[in-house]
Structures are given as C-alpha cells and as structure tokens.
Amino acid sequence: MARVQFDHVYKRFNKTEVVHDISLDIQDKEFLVLVGPSGCGKSTCLRMVAGLEEPTEGDIYIGDRIVNGVDPKDRDIAMVFQNYALYPHMTVFDNMAFGLKLRHFPKADIKKRVEDTAATLGLENLLKRKPKELSGGQRQRVALGRAIVREAQVFLMDEPLSNLDAKLRVETRANIIKLHQNIQKTVIYVTHDQVEAMTMGDRIAVLNGGIIQQLGAPQELYDH
Ligand code: ADP
Ligand code: ADP
C-alpha cells in the first residue's frame, strides 16, 4: 500500500515561504498531477516526498510511515527527472541495473529484473548498446526503465516531457500512461502544462503560490 499524504506541510527557504499548509491524500495506485505556474512550489513538494528537501513544518507519509528525516534511498520511491540523464559510458543494461547494484541486489535477480523491464518497454534487443547509439525515444524508455526496474511503490516525475520535441512528447506521454496502467503504482507527476494535467491525471491538484487552489478529477475541474 503506497498512499502518500501531506499533513499540514509548510516549506520555507530562509524566510520565504514556498509551500503553505498543504494537506493532500494521494491514494494507492493513483496518478496525481501537480500543476501550476513556474515557481509555485511543485518541485519542492515532489522533492519533499523524495527526501531531497525536508518540510519546515508538518508531516509527509508514505504508506503508514512518517518519512520526515528518512534517507531518500530508504523511501520506497523512484524518480524520473526532466533531462533523463543516462550514464554515457554504460550500456543500456548497466544503466538500468545501476540502482539495483547500488542496493546490493543479487546478480541473478538484477539480470532478471532488467530483462523483464526491458521486455515491458520494448528494449530487449538494445541492452548492449550505449546511449549514443539510441534514438531520443529509446533513451527515454531506458530512463523510465531505470526507474521502474526497482519496483518502487511510488513514482515521482518532474516535468519528464519538458525537454522533448512535440512528437516525442506525445509518444512518451502515451508510454507513461500505459506504464501506469501496467505497473499499478502510485504516481505523482509535476507539470506546468494544463493539457498534460487534464489528459494524464486521475486527479489534479492546482498549485498557486504554495497553496492548493483546486483539487479534483479532470472533469470536475472543467466544470468549474
Ligand atoms: P516549481 O516547481 O513550481 O517551478 P519550485 O518548487 O521549484 O517551483 O520553487 C518554488 C519557489 O521556491 C521558487 O521561488 C524557487 O526559487 C524557490 N526555491 C526552490 N528551491 C529552493 C532552494 N533550495 N533554496 C531557495 N529557494 C528555493
Ligand atoms: P524546476 O525547473 O524543477 O523548477 P529549478 O531549475 O527551479 O527546477 O531548480 C533547480 C534546482 O535549484 C532545484 O534543486 C531547486 O531546489 C534549486 N533552486 C531553485 N530555486 C532556487 C533558489 N532561489 N535558491 C537556491 N536553489 C534554488
């Protein structure tokens, strides 16, 4: 079970408050989109779930556990960033295996997980290649694979489509939706793009100036 909860969360950098009293209950397996203009606090919210920032006040739960102060690698999360940076000198296999090696998974287990994940994403014939020998779309699938291979319960995605051209954006958006349907994990997805929010989210939280202005399913937000 991987509910994610914000319980009266505040974040201040020095004296500047960028997140103000956010309470939000994200259900197990939900696809929740955090949308809003640049600088409204979306990334900061995501980074607090990841453990890359700590709340100034309030608690964050993953499952039944308060994770304040818990090291990022001990939270059951995987993160996908905007730039999809892969390690250029490593093969696709090694890129995908990296996080598992870091966590000392047994070698046979790593091989099986990487191969299964590669098959899910249509990468099974590319495992020996280096990133520079892949197309842009293939590279993105490797980056997604690197996140899902760990079988984390919660996926955190920060503008994962923002550096892509229009065609790849459409393709990758569809990939992410399909992936969510297949793996049935909780996703928190940050974007400033309202179309992305409306087409991808089970629910959308509209953030402005560090507060949640609206929260609901896409249809409910349209009706307002
Ligand atoms: P968004 O993701 O919505 O663009 P962010 O969460 O990245 O917004 O940033 C919200 C505000 O917090 C911005 O004004 C940003 O400059 C500020 N901010 C973010 N991280 C830091 C930091 N580490 N130190 C100081 N200010 C920060
Ligand atoms: P995003 O595009 O996701 O909003 P940014 O480019 O705003 O990210 O920020 C990149 C990094 O810089 C993040 O780690 C963020 O926390 C940090 N950051 C953002 N604004 C500030 C700031 N005013 N002072 C210090 N760090 C900041």
PDB file of C-alpha atoms and ligand atoms in Angstrom:
ATOM      1  CA  MET A   1       0.000   0.000   0.000  1.00  0.00           C
ATOM      2  CA  ALA A   2       1.521   3.263  -1.028  1.00  0.00           C
ATOM      3  CA  ARG A   3      -0.676   6.142  -0.096  1.00  0.00           C
ATOM      4  CA  VAL A   4       1.222   9.413   0.048  1.00  0.00           C
ATOM      5  CA  GLN A   5      -0.024  12.051   2.442  1.00  0.00           C
ATOM      6  CA  PHE A   6       0.884  15.649   3.114  1.00  0.00           C
ATOM      7  CA  ASP A   7      -0.319  16.668   6.574  1.00  0.00           C
ATOM      8  CA  HIS A   8      -0.233  20.456   7.072  1.00  0.00           C
ATOM      9  CA  VAL A   9       3.099  20.774   5.278  1.00  0.00           C
ATOM     10  CA  TYR A  10       4.995  24.066   5.116  1.00  0.00           C
ATOM     11  CA  LYS A  11       8.332  24.771   3.456  1.00  0.00           C
ATOM     12  CA  ARG A  12      10.367  27.906   3.973  1.00  0.00           C
ATOM     13  CA  PHE A  13      13.728  28.718   2.422  1.00  0.00           C
ATOM     14  CA  ASN A  14      15.275  31.217   4.826  1.00  0.00           C
ATOM     15  CA  LYS A  15      12.219  33.397   5.429  1.00  0.00           C
ATOM     16  CA  THR A  16      10.498  32.827   2.128  1.00  0.00           C
ATOM     17  CA  GLU A  17       7.524  30.500   2.378  1.00  0.00           C
ATOM     18  CA  VAL A  18       7.145  28.470  -0.824  1.00  0.00           C
ATOM     19  CA  VAL A  19       4.704  25.823   0.462  1.00  0.00           C
ATOM     20  CA  HIS A  20       1.875  26.921   2.744  1.00  0.00           C
ATOM     21  CA  ASP A  21      -0.189  24.454   4.753  1.00  0.00           C
ATOM     22  CA  ILE A  22      -0.624  21.735   2.162  1.00  0.00           C
ATOM     23  CA  SER A  23      -2.714  18.714   3.123  1.00  0.00           C
ATOM     24  CA  LEU A  24      -3.196  16.162   0.393  1.00  0.00           C
ATOM     25  CA  ASP A  25      -4.094  12.482   0.440  1.00  0.00           C
ATOM     26  CA  ILE A  26      -2.884  10.595  -2.625  1.00  0.00           C
ATOM     27  CA  GLN A  27      -4.401   7.138  -2.903  1.00  0.00           C
ATOM     28  CA  ASP A  28      -2.535   3.895  -3.546  1.00  0.00           C
ATOM     29  CA  LYS A  29      -2.092   3.456  -7.346  1.00  0.00           C
ATOM     30  CA  GLU A  30      -3.454   6.906  -8.099  1.00  0.00           C
ATOM     31  CA  PHE A  31      -1.979   9.114 -10.856  1.00  0.00           C
ATOM     32  CA  LEU A  32      -1.937  12.549  -9.215  1.00  0.00           C
ATOM     33  CA  VAL A  33      -0.814  15.560 -11.246  1.00  0.00           C
ATOM     34  CA  LEU A  34       0.551  18.664  -9.528  1.00  0.00           C
ATOM     35  CA  VAL A  35       0.055  21.527 -11.947  1.00  0.00           C
ATOM     36  CA  GLY A  36       0.688  25.251 -11.698  1.00  0.00           C
ATOM     37  CA  PRO A  37       2.865  28.108 -12.937  1.00  0.00           C
ATOM     38  CA  SER A  38       6.634  28.179 -12.627  1.00  0.00           C
ATOM     39  CA  GLY A  39       7.785  28.860  -9.080  1.00  0.00           C
ATOM     40  CA  CYS A  40       4.514  27.845  -7.355  1.00  0.00           C
ATOM     41  CA  GLY A  41       6.184  25.080  -5.335  1.00  0.00           C
ATOM     42  CA  LYS A  42       5.519  21.929  -7.384  1.00  0.00           C
ATOM     43  CA  SER A  43       9.097  20.659  -7.444  1.00  0.00           C
ATOM     44  CA  THR A  44       9.547  21.454  -3.789  1.00  0.00           C
ATOM     45  CA  CYS A  45       6.511  19.269  -2.953  1.00  0.00           C
ATOM     46  CA  LEU A  46       7.904  16.423  -5.026  1.00  0.00           C
ATOM     47  CA  ARG A  47      11.369  16.825  -3.557  1.00  0.00           C
ATOM     48  CA  MET A  48       9.922  16.610  -0.043  1.00  0.00           C
ATOM     49  CA  VAL A  49       8.318  13.252  -0.895  1.00  0.00           C
ATOM     50  CA  ALA A  50      11.660  12.135  -2.333  1.00  0.00           C
ATOM     51  CA  GLY A  51      13.542  13.295   0.756  1.00  0.00           C
ATOM     52  CA  LEU A  52      15.651  15.775  -1.211  1.00  0.00           C
ATOM     53  CA  GLU A  53      14.085  18.538   0.908  1.00  0.00           C
ATOM     54  CA  GLU A  54      12.564  18.328   4.382  1.00  0.00           C
ATOM     55  CA  PRO A  55       9.324  20.081   5.400  1.00  0.00           C
ATOM     56  CA  THR A  56       9.830  23.067   7.677  1.00  0.00           C
ATOM     57  CA  GLU A  57       6.580  22.075   9.410  1.00  0.00           C
ATOM     58  CA  GLY A  58       4.141  19.207   9.016  1.00  0.00           C
ATOM     59  CA  ASP A  59       4.492  15.541   8.109  1.00  0.00           C
ATOM     60  CA  ILE A  60       4.790  13.500   4.937  1.00  0.00           C
ATOM     61  CA  TYR A  61       3.625   9.887   4.968  1.00  0.00           C
ATOM     62  CA  ILE A  62       4.464   7.122   2.518  1.00  0.00           C
ATOM     63  CA  GLY A  63       2.162   4.218   3.326  1.00  0.00           C
ATOM     64  CA  ASP A  64       1.588   4.356   7.074  1.00  0.00           C
ATOM     65  CA  ARG A  65       5.010   5.725   7.848  1.00  0.00           C
ATOM     66  CA  ILE A  66       6.056   9.314   8.503  1.00  0.00           C
ATOM     67  CA  VAL A  67       9.144   9.735   6.339  1.00  0.00           C
ATOM     68  CA  ASN A  68      10.433  13.060   7.661  1.00  0.00           C
ATOM     69  CA  GLY A  69      14.173  12.630   8.098  1.00  0.00           C
ATOM     70  CA  VAL A  70      14.286   9.272   6.274  1.00  0.00           C
ATOM     71  CA  ASP A  71      17.098   8.994   3.724  1.00  0.00           C
ATOM     72  CA  PRO A  72      15.897   9.135   0.057  1.00  0.00           C
ATOM     73  CA  LYS A  73      17.235   5.660  -0.675  1.00  0.00           C
ATOM     74  CA  ASP A  74      15.233   4.223   2.221  1.00  0.00           C
ATOM     75  CA  ARG A  75      11.929   5.605   0.919  1.00  0.00           C
ATOM     76  CA  ASP A  76      10.066   3.331  -1.447  1.00  0.00           C
ATOM     77  CA  ILE A  77      10.272   5.812  -4.338  1.00  0.00           C
ATOM     78  CA  ALA A  78      11.749   6.133  -7.806  1.00  0.00           C
ATOM     79  CA  MET A  79      12.228   9.455  -9.501  1.00  0.00           C
ATOM     80  CA  VAL A  80      12.191  10.448 -13.173  1.00  0.00           C
ATOM     81  CA  PHE A  81      13.688  13.856 -13.963  1.00  0.00           C
ATOM     82  CA  GLN A  82      13.313  16.242 -16.898  1.00  0.00           C
ATOM     83  CA  ASN A  83      16.577  15.504 -18.621  1.00  0.00           C
ATOM     84  CA  TYR A  84      16.547  11.714 -18.489  1.00  0.00           C
ATOM     85  CA  ALA A  85      20.328  11.760 -17.982  1.00  0.00           C
ATOM     86  CA  LEU A  86      21.794   8.347 -18.679  1.00  0.00           C
ATOM     87  CA  TYR A  87      25.374   7.361 -17.923  1.00  0.00           C
ATOM     88  CA  PRO A  88      27.008   7.726 -21.378  1.00  0.00           C
ATOM     89  CA  HIS A  89      29.821   5.212 -20.843  1.00  0.00           C
ATOM     90  CA  MET A  90      27.481   2.446 -19.625  1.00  0.00           C
ATOM     91  CA  THR A  91      25.357   0.081 -21.696  1.00  0.00           C
ATOM     92  CA  VAL A  92      21.570   0.132 -21.518  1.00  0.00           C
ATOM     93  CA  PHE A  93      21.736  -2.923 -19.267  1.00  0.00           C
ATOM     94  CA  ASP A  94      24.167  -1.250 -16.870  1.00  0.00           C
ATOM     95  CA  ASN A  95      22.184   1.993 -16.859  1.00  0.00           C
ATOM     96  CA  MET A  96      19.079   0.080 -15.847  1.00  0.00           C
ATOM     97  CA  ALA A  97      20.946  -2.084 -13.345  1.00  0.00           C
ATOM     98  CA  PHE A  98      22.723   0.815 -11.642  1.00  0.00           C
ATOM     99  CA  GLY A  99      20.212   1.461  -8.832  1.00  0.00           C
ATOM    100  CA  LEU A 100      19.929  -2.252  -8.089  1.00  0.00           C
ATOM    101  CA  LYS A 101      23.716  -2.700  -7.856  1.00  0.00           C
ATOM    102  CA  LEU A 102      23.854   0.287  -5.533  1.00  0.00           C
ATOM    103  CA  ARG A 103      21.393  -1.524  -3.268  1.00  0.00           C
ATOM    104  CA  HIS A 104      23.354  -4.789  -3.462  1.00  0.00           C
ATOM    105  CA  PHE A 105      20.678  -6.873  -5.188  1.00  0.00           C
ATOM    106  CA  PRO A 106      21.935 -10.389  -6.107  1.00  0.00           C
ATOM    107  CA  LYS A 107      23.342 -10.608  -9.626  1.00  0.00           C
ATOM    108  CA  ALA A 108      20.786 -13.124 -10.928  1.00  0.00           C
ATOM    109  CA  ASP A 109      17.957 -11.015  -9.566  1.00  0.00           C
ATOM    110  CA  ILE A 110      19.346  -7.916 -11.293  1.00  0.00           C
ATOM    111  CA  LYS A 111      19.577  -9.758 -14.608  1.00  0.00           C
ATOM    112  CA  LYS A 112      16.002 -10.995 -14.399  1.00  0.00           C
ATOM    113  CA  ARG A 113      14.548  -7.656 -13.385  1.00  0.00           C
ATOM    114  CA  VAL A 114      16.421  -5.734 -16.071  1.00  0.00           C
ATOM    115  CA  GLU A 115      15.412  -8.228 -18.758  1.00  0.00           C
ATOM    116  CA  ASP A 116      11.750  -8.244 -17.665  1.00  0.00           C
ATOM    117  CA  THR A 117      11.617  -4.456 -17.558  1.00  0.00           C
ATOM    118  CA  ALA A 118      13.348  -4.175 -20.935  1.00  0.00           C
ATOM    119  CA  ALA A 119      10.724  -6.514 -22.415  1.00  0.00           C
ATOM    120  CA  THR A 120       7.896  -4.375 -20.971  1.00  0.00           C
ATOM    121  CA  LEU A 121       9.356  -1.321 -22.680  1.00  0.00           C
ATOM    122  CA  GLY A 122      10.416  -2.968 -25.954  1.00  0.00           C
ATOM    123  CA  LEU A 123      14.106  -2.556 -25.176  1.00  0.00           C
ATOM    124  CA  GLU A 124      15.098  -6.209 -25.095  1.00  0.00           C
ATOM    125  CA  ASN A 125      17.263  -6.003 -28.212  1.00  0.00           C
ATOM    126  CA  LEU A 126      19.070  -2.852 -27.149  1.00  0.00           C
ATOM    127  CA  LEU A 127      20.582  -3.929 -23.829  1.00  0.00           C
ATOM    128  CA  LYS A 128      24.170  -3.978 -25.109  1.00  0.00           C
ATOM    129  CA  ARG A 129      24.054  -0.545 -26.716  1.00  0.00           C
ATOM    130  CA  LYS A 130      25.397   2.714 -25.311  1.00  0.00           C
ATOM    131  CA  PRO A 131      23.060   5.739 -25.008  1.00  0.00           C
ATOM    132  CA  LYS A 132      24.632   7.488 -28.017  1.00  0.00           C
ATOM    133  CA  GLU A 133      23.575   4.530 -30.190  1.00  0.00           C
ATOM    134  CA  LEU A 134      19.880   5.075 -29.318  1.00  0.00           C
ATOM    135  CA  SER A 135      17.175   7.382 -30.642  1.00  0.00           C
ATOM    136  CA  GLY A 136      15.683  10.014 -28.332  1.00  0.00           C
ATOM    137  CA  GLY A 137      12.584   7.927 -27.721  1.00  0.00           C
ATOM    138  CA  GLN A 138      14.636   4.841 -26.919  1.00  0.00           C
ATOM    139  CA  ARG A 139      16.743   6.828 -24.460  1.00  0.00           C
ATOM    140  CA  GLN A 140      13.627   7.939 -22.669  1.00  0.00           C
ATOM    141  CA  ARG A 141      12.359   4.440 -22.394  1.00  0.00           C
ATOM    142  CA  VAL A 142      15.697   3.435 -20.838  1.00  0.00           C
ATOM    143  CA  ALA A 143      15.354   6.267 -18.318  1.00  0.00           C
ATOM    144  CA  LEU A 144      11.819   5.138 -17.459  1.00  0.00           C
ATOM    145  CA  GLY A 145      13.118   1.573 -17.245  1.00  0.00           C
ATOM    146  CA  ARG A 146      15.835   2.626 -14.842  1.00  0.00           C
ATOM    147  CA  ALA A 147      13.116   3.978 -12.541  1.00  0.00           C
ATOM    148  CA  ILE A 148      10.632   1.089 -12.816  1.00  0.00           C
ATOM    149  CA  VAL A 149      13.175  -1.728 -12.557  1.00  0.00           C
ATOM    150  CA  ARG A 150      13.391  -1.069  -8.823  1.00  0.00           C
ATOM    151  CA  GLU A 151       9.704  -1.834  -8.355  1.00  0.00           C
ATOM    152  CA  ALA A 152       9.277   1.121  -6.054  1.00  0.00           C
ATOM    153  CA  GLN A 153       5.741   1.721  -4.801  1.00  0.00           C
ATOM    154  CA  VAL A 154       5.757   5.418  -5.664  1.00  0.00           C
ATOM    155  CA  PHE A 155       6.970   7.128  -8.831  1.00  0.00           C
ATOM    156  CA  LEU A 156       7.854  10.790  -8.761  1.00  0.00           C
ATOM    157  CA  MET A 157       8.050  12.521 -12.126  1.00  0.00           C
ATOM    158  CA  ASP A 158       9.189  16.121 -12.514  1.00  0.00           C
ATOM    159  CA  GLU A 159       8.325  17.541 -15.952  1.00  0.00           C
ATOM    160  CA  PRO A 160       9.574  14.369 -17.653  1.00  0.00           C
ATOM    161  CA  LEU A 161       8.424  15.571 -21.080  1.00  0.00           C
ATOM    162  CA  SER A 162       9.719  19.113 -20.964  1.00  0.00           C
ATOM    163  CA  ASN A 163      12.906  18.696 -22.978  1.00  0.00           C
ATOM    164  CA  LEU A 164      11.335  16.710 -25.790  1.00  0.00           C
ATOM    165  CA  ASP A 165      10.145  17.765 -29.218  1.00  0.00           C
ATOM    166  CA  ALA A 166       6.396  17.680 -29.881  1.00  0.00           C
ATOM    167  CA  LYS A 167       6.336  14.231 -31.473  1.00  0.00           C
ATOM    168  CA  LEU A 168       8.357  12.566 -28.712  1.00  0.00           C
ATOM    169  CA  ARG A 169       6.268  14.338 -26.116  1.00  0.00           C
ATOM    170  CA  VAL A 170       3.072  12.764 -27.421  1.00  0.00           C
ATOM    171  CA  GLU A 171       4.737   9.358 -27.691  1.00  0.00           C
ATOM    172  CA  THR A 172       6.246   9.475 -24.211  1.00  0.00           C
ATOM    173  CA  ARG A 173       3.048  10.771 -22.644  1.00  0.00           C
ATOM    174  CA  ALA A 174       1.260   7.710 -24.031  1.00  0.00           C
ATOM    175  CA  ASN A 175       4.085   5.494 -22.761  1.00  0.00           C
ATOM    176  CA  ILE A 176       3.790   6.868 -19.251  1.00  0.00           C
ATOM    177  CA  ILE A 177       0.000   6.411 -19.188  1.00  0.00           C
ATOM    178  CA  LYS A 178       0.353   2.842 -20.431  1.00  0.00           C
ATOM    179  CA  LEU A 179       3.113   2.161 -17.963  1.00  0.00           C
ATOM    180  CA  HIS A 180       0.951   3.354 -15.089  1.00  0.00           C
ATOM    181  CA  GLN A 181      -1.858   1.051 -16.212  1.00  0.00           C
ATOM    182  CA  ASN A 182       0.566  -1.888 -16.405  1.00  0.00           C
ATOM    183  CA  ILE A 183       2.536  -1.471 -13.217  1.00  0.00           C
ATOM    184  CA  GLN A 184      -0.310  -0.183 -10.999  1.00  0.00           C
ATOM    185  CA  LYS A 185       1.833   2.037  -8.817  1.00  0.00           C
ATOM    186  CA  THR A 186       1.239   5.449  -7.282  1.00  0.00           C
ATOM    187  CA  VAL A 187       2.474   8.295  -9.498  1.00  0.00           C
ATOM    188  CA  ILE A 188       2.949  11.943  -8.574  1.00  0.00           C
ATOM    189  CA  TYR A 189       3.540  13.904 -11.739  1.00  0.00           C
ATOM    190  CA  VAL A 190       4.638  17.551 -11.845  1.00  0.00           C
ATOM    191  CA  THR A 191       3.943  19.764 -14.857  1.00  0.00           C
ATOM    192  CA  HIS A 192       3.142  23.372 -15.750  1.00  0.00           C
ATOM    193  CA  ASP A 193       1.241  22.128 -18.824  1.00  0.00           C
ATOM    194  CA  GLN A 194      -2.539  22.067 -18.324  1.00  0.00           C
ATOM    195  CA  VAL A 195      -3.159  19.787 -21.290  1.00  0.00           C
ATOM    196  CA  GLU A 196      -0.778  17.222 -19.836  1.00  0.00           C
ATOM    197  CA  ALA A 197      -2.528  17.544 -16.486  1.00  0.00           C
ATOM    198  CA  MET A 198      -6.000  17.099 -17.958  1.00  0.00           C
ATOM    199  CA  THR A 199      -5.079  14.106 -20.111  1.00  0.00           C
ATOM    200  CA  MET A 200      -2.890  12.209 -17.653  1.00  0.00           C
ATOM    201  CA  GLY A 201      -4.211  12.644 -14.130  1.00  0.00           C
ATOM    202  CA  ASP A 202      -6.775  10.594 -12.212  1.00  0.00           C
ATOM    203  CA  ARG A 203      -6.864  13.730 -10.110  1.00  0.00           C
ATOM    204  CA  ILE A 204      -5.248  17.116 -10.465  1.00  0.00           C
ATOM    205  CA  ALA A 205      -4.032  19.413  -7.712  1.00  0.00           C
ATOM    206  CA  VAL A 206      -3.733  23.001  -8.937  1.00  0.00           C
ATOM    207  CA  LEU A 207      -0.992  24.784  -7.018  1.00  0.00           C
ATOM    208  CA  ASN A 208      -0.559  28.539  -6.887  1.00  0.00           C
ATOM    209  CA  GLY A 209       1.735  30.494  -4.606  1.00  0.00           C
ATOM    210  CA  GLY A 210       2.397  27.428  -2.476  1.00  0.00           C
ATOM    211  CA  ILE A 211      -1.241  26.563  -1.771  1.00  0.00           C
ATOM    212  CA  ILE A 212      -3.664  24.098  -3.359  1.00  0.00           C
ATOM    213  CA  GLN A 213      -6.278  26.139  -5.184  1.00  0.00           C
ATOM    214  CA  GLN A 214      -8.264  23.271  -6.643  1.00  0.00           C
ATOM    215  CA  LEU A 215      -8.271  19.514  -6.323  1.00  0.00           C
ATOM    216  CA  GLY A 216     -10.328  17.027  -8.297  1.00  0.00           C
ATOM    217  CA  ALA A 217     -10.727  14.761 -11.301  1.00  0.00           C
ATOM    218  CA  PRO A 218     -10.159  16.462 -14.704  1.00  0.00           C
ATOM    219  CA  GLN A 219     -13.902  16.571 -15.396  1.00  0.00           C
ATOM    220  CA  GLU A 220     -14.665  18.215 -12.052  1.00  0.00           C
ATOM    221  CA  LEU A 221     -12.105  20.942 -12.714  1.00  0.00           C
ATOM    222  CA  TYR A 222     -13.510  21.600 -16.198  1.00  0.00           C
ATOM    223  CA  ASP A 223     -16.999  22.064 -14.785  1.00  0.00           C
ATOM    224  CA  HIS A 224     -15.934  24.982 -12.581  1.00  0.00           C
TER     225      HIS A 224
HETATM  226  P1  ADP B   1       8.029  24.963  -9.370  1.00  0.00           P
HETATM  227  O1  ADP B   1       8.469  23.550  -9.374  1.00  0.00           O
HETATM  228  O2  ADP B   1       6.551  25.124  -9.220  1.00  0.00           O
HETATM  229  O3  ADP B   1       8.562  25.745 -10.529  1.00  0.00           O
HETATM  230  P2  ADP B   1       9.774  25.192  -7.107  1.00  0.00           P
HETATM  231  O4  ADP B   1       9.229  24.281  -6.093  1.00  0.00           O
HETATM  232  O5  ADP B   1      10.963  24.738  -7.893  1.00  0.00           O
HETATM  233  O6  ADP B   1       8.615  25.665  -8.061  1.00  0.00           O
HETATM  234  O7  ADP B   1      10.170  26.559  -6.409  1.00  0.00           O
HETATM  235  C1  ADP B   1       9.258  27.293  -5.619  1.00  0.00           C
HETATM  236  C2  ADP B   1       9.966  28.521  -5.100  1.00  0.00           C
HETATM  237  O8  ADP B   1      10.955  28.118  -4.170  1.00  0.00           O
HETATM  238  C3  ADP B   1      10.707  29.297  -6.167  1.00  0.00           C
HETATM  239  O9  ADP B   1      10.565  30.667  -5.869  1.00  0.00           O
HETATM  240  C4  ADP B   1      12.146  28.865  -6.022  1.00  0.00           C
HETATM  241  O10 ADP B   1      13.042  29.856  -6.441  1.00  0.00           O
HETATM  242  C5  ADP B   1      12.236  28.602  -4.531  1.00  0.00           C
HETATM  243  N1  ADP B   1      13.221  27.553  -4.202  1.00  0.00           N
HETATM  244  C6  ADP B   1      13.201  26.283  -4.620  1.00  0.00           C
HETATM  245  N2  ADP B   1      14.244  25.594  -4.116  1.00  0.00           N
HETATM  246  C7  ADP B   1      14.932  26.481  -3.365  1.00  0.00           C
HETATM  247  C8  ADP B   1      16.114  26.386  -2.576  1.00  0.00           C
HETATM  248  N3  ADP B   1      16.773  25.236  -2.455  1.00  0.00           N
HETATM  249  N4  ADP B   1      16.512  27.481  -1.935  1.00  0.00           N
HETATM  250  C9  ADP B   1      15.834  28.651  -2.028  1.00  0.00           C
HETATM  251  N5  ADP B   1      14.713  28.812  -2.753  1.00  0.00           N
HETATM  252  C10 ADP B   1      14.267  27.741  -3.422  1.00  0.00           C
HETATM  253  P1  ADP B   2      12.470  23.250 -11.709  1.00  0.00           P
HETATM  254  O1  ADP B   2      12.664  23.563 -13.144  1.00  0.00           O
HETATM  255  O2  ADP B   2      12.205  21.825 -11.409  1.00  0.00           O
HETATM  256  O3  ADP B   2      11.503  24.185 -11.027  1.00  0.00           O
HETATM  257  P2  ADP B   2      14.706  24.821 -10.947  1.00  0.00           P
HETATM  258  O4  ADP B   2      15.522  24.959 -12.192  1.00  0.00           O
HETATM  259  O5  ADP B   2      13.816  25.924 -10.491  1.00  0.00           O
HETATM  260  O6  ADP B   2      13.883  23.467 -11.033  1.00  0.00           O
HETATM  261  O7  ADP B   2      15.664  24.471  -9.751  1.00  0.00           O
HETATM  262  C1  ADP B   2      16.686  23.531  -9.888  1.00  0.00           C
HETATM  263  C2  ADP B   2      17.317  23.308  -8.518  1.00  0.00           C
HETATM  264  O8  ADP B   2      17.681  24.547  -7.922  1.00  0.00           O
HETATM  265  C3  ADP B   2      16.407  22.642  -7.529  1.00  0.00           C
HETATM  266  O9  ADP B   2      17.186  21.762  -6.769  1.00  0.00           O
HETATM  267  C4  ADP B   2      15.866  23.757  -6.666  1.00  0.00           C
HETATM  268  O10 ADP B   2      15.558  23.288  -5.360  1.00  0.00           O
HETATM  269  C5  ADP B   2      17.037  24.710  -6.661  1.00  0.00           C
HETATM  270  N1  ADP B   2      16.594  26.096  -6.581  1.00  0.00           N
HETATM  271  C6  ADP B   2      15.564  26.662  -7.244  1.00  0.00           C
HETATM  272  N2  ADP B   2      15.435  27.952  -6.924  1.00  0.00           N
HETATM  273  C7  ADP B   2      16.426  28.199  -6.033  1.00  0.00           C
HETATM  274  C8  ADP B   2      16.830  29.361  -5.309  1.00  0.00           C
HETATM  275  N3  ADP B   2      16.171  30.536  -5.404  1.00  0.00           N
HETATM  276  N4  ADP B   2      17.890  29.267  -4.494  1.00  0.00           N
HETATM  277  C9  ADP B   2      18.533  28.103  -4.361  1.00  0.00           C
HETATM  278  N5  ADP B   2      18.204  26.968  -5.004  1.00  0.00           N
HETATM  279  C10 ADP B   2      17.156  27.025  -5.821  1.00  0.00           C
END
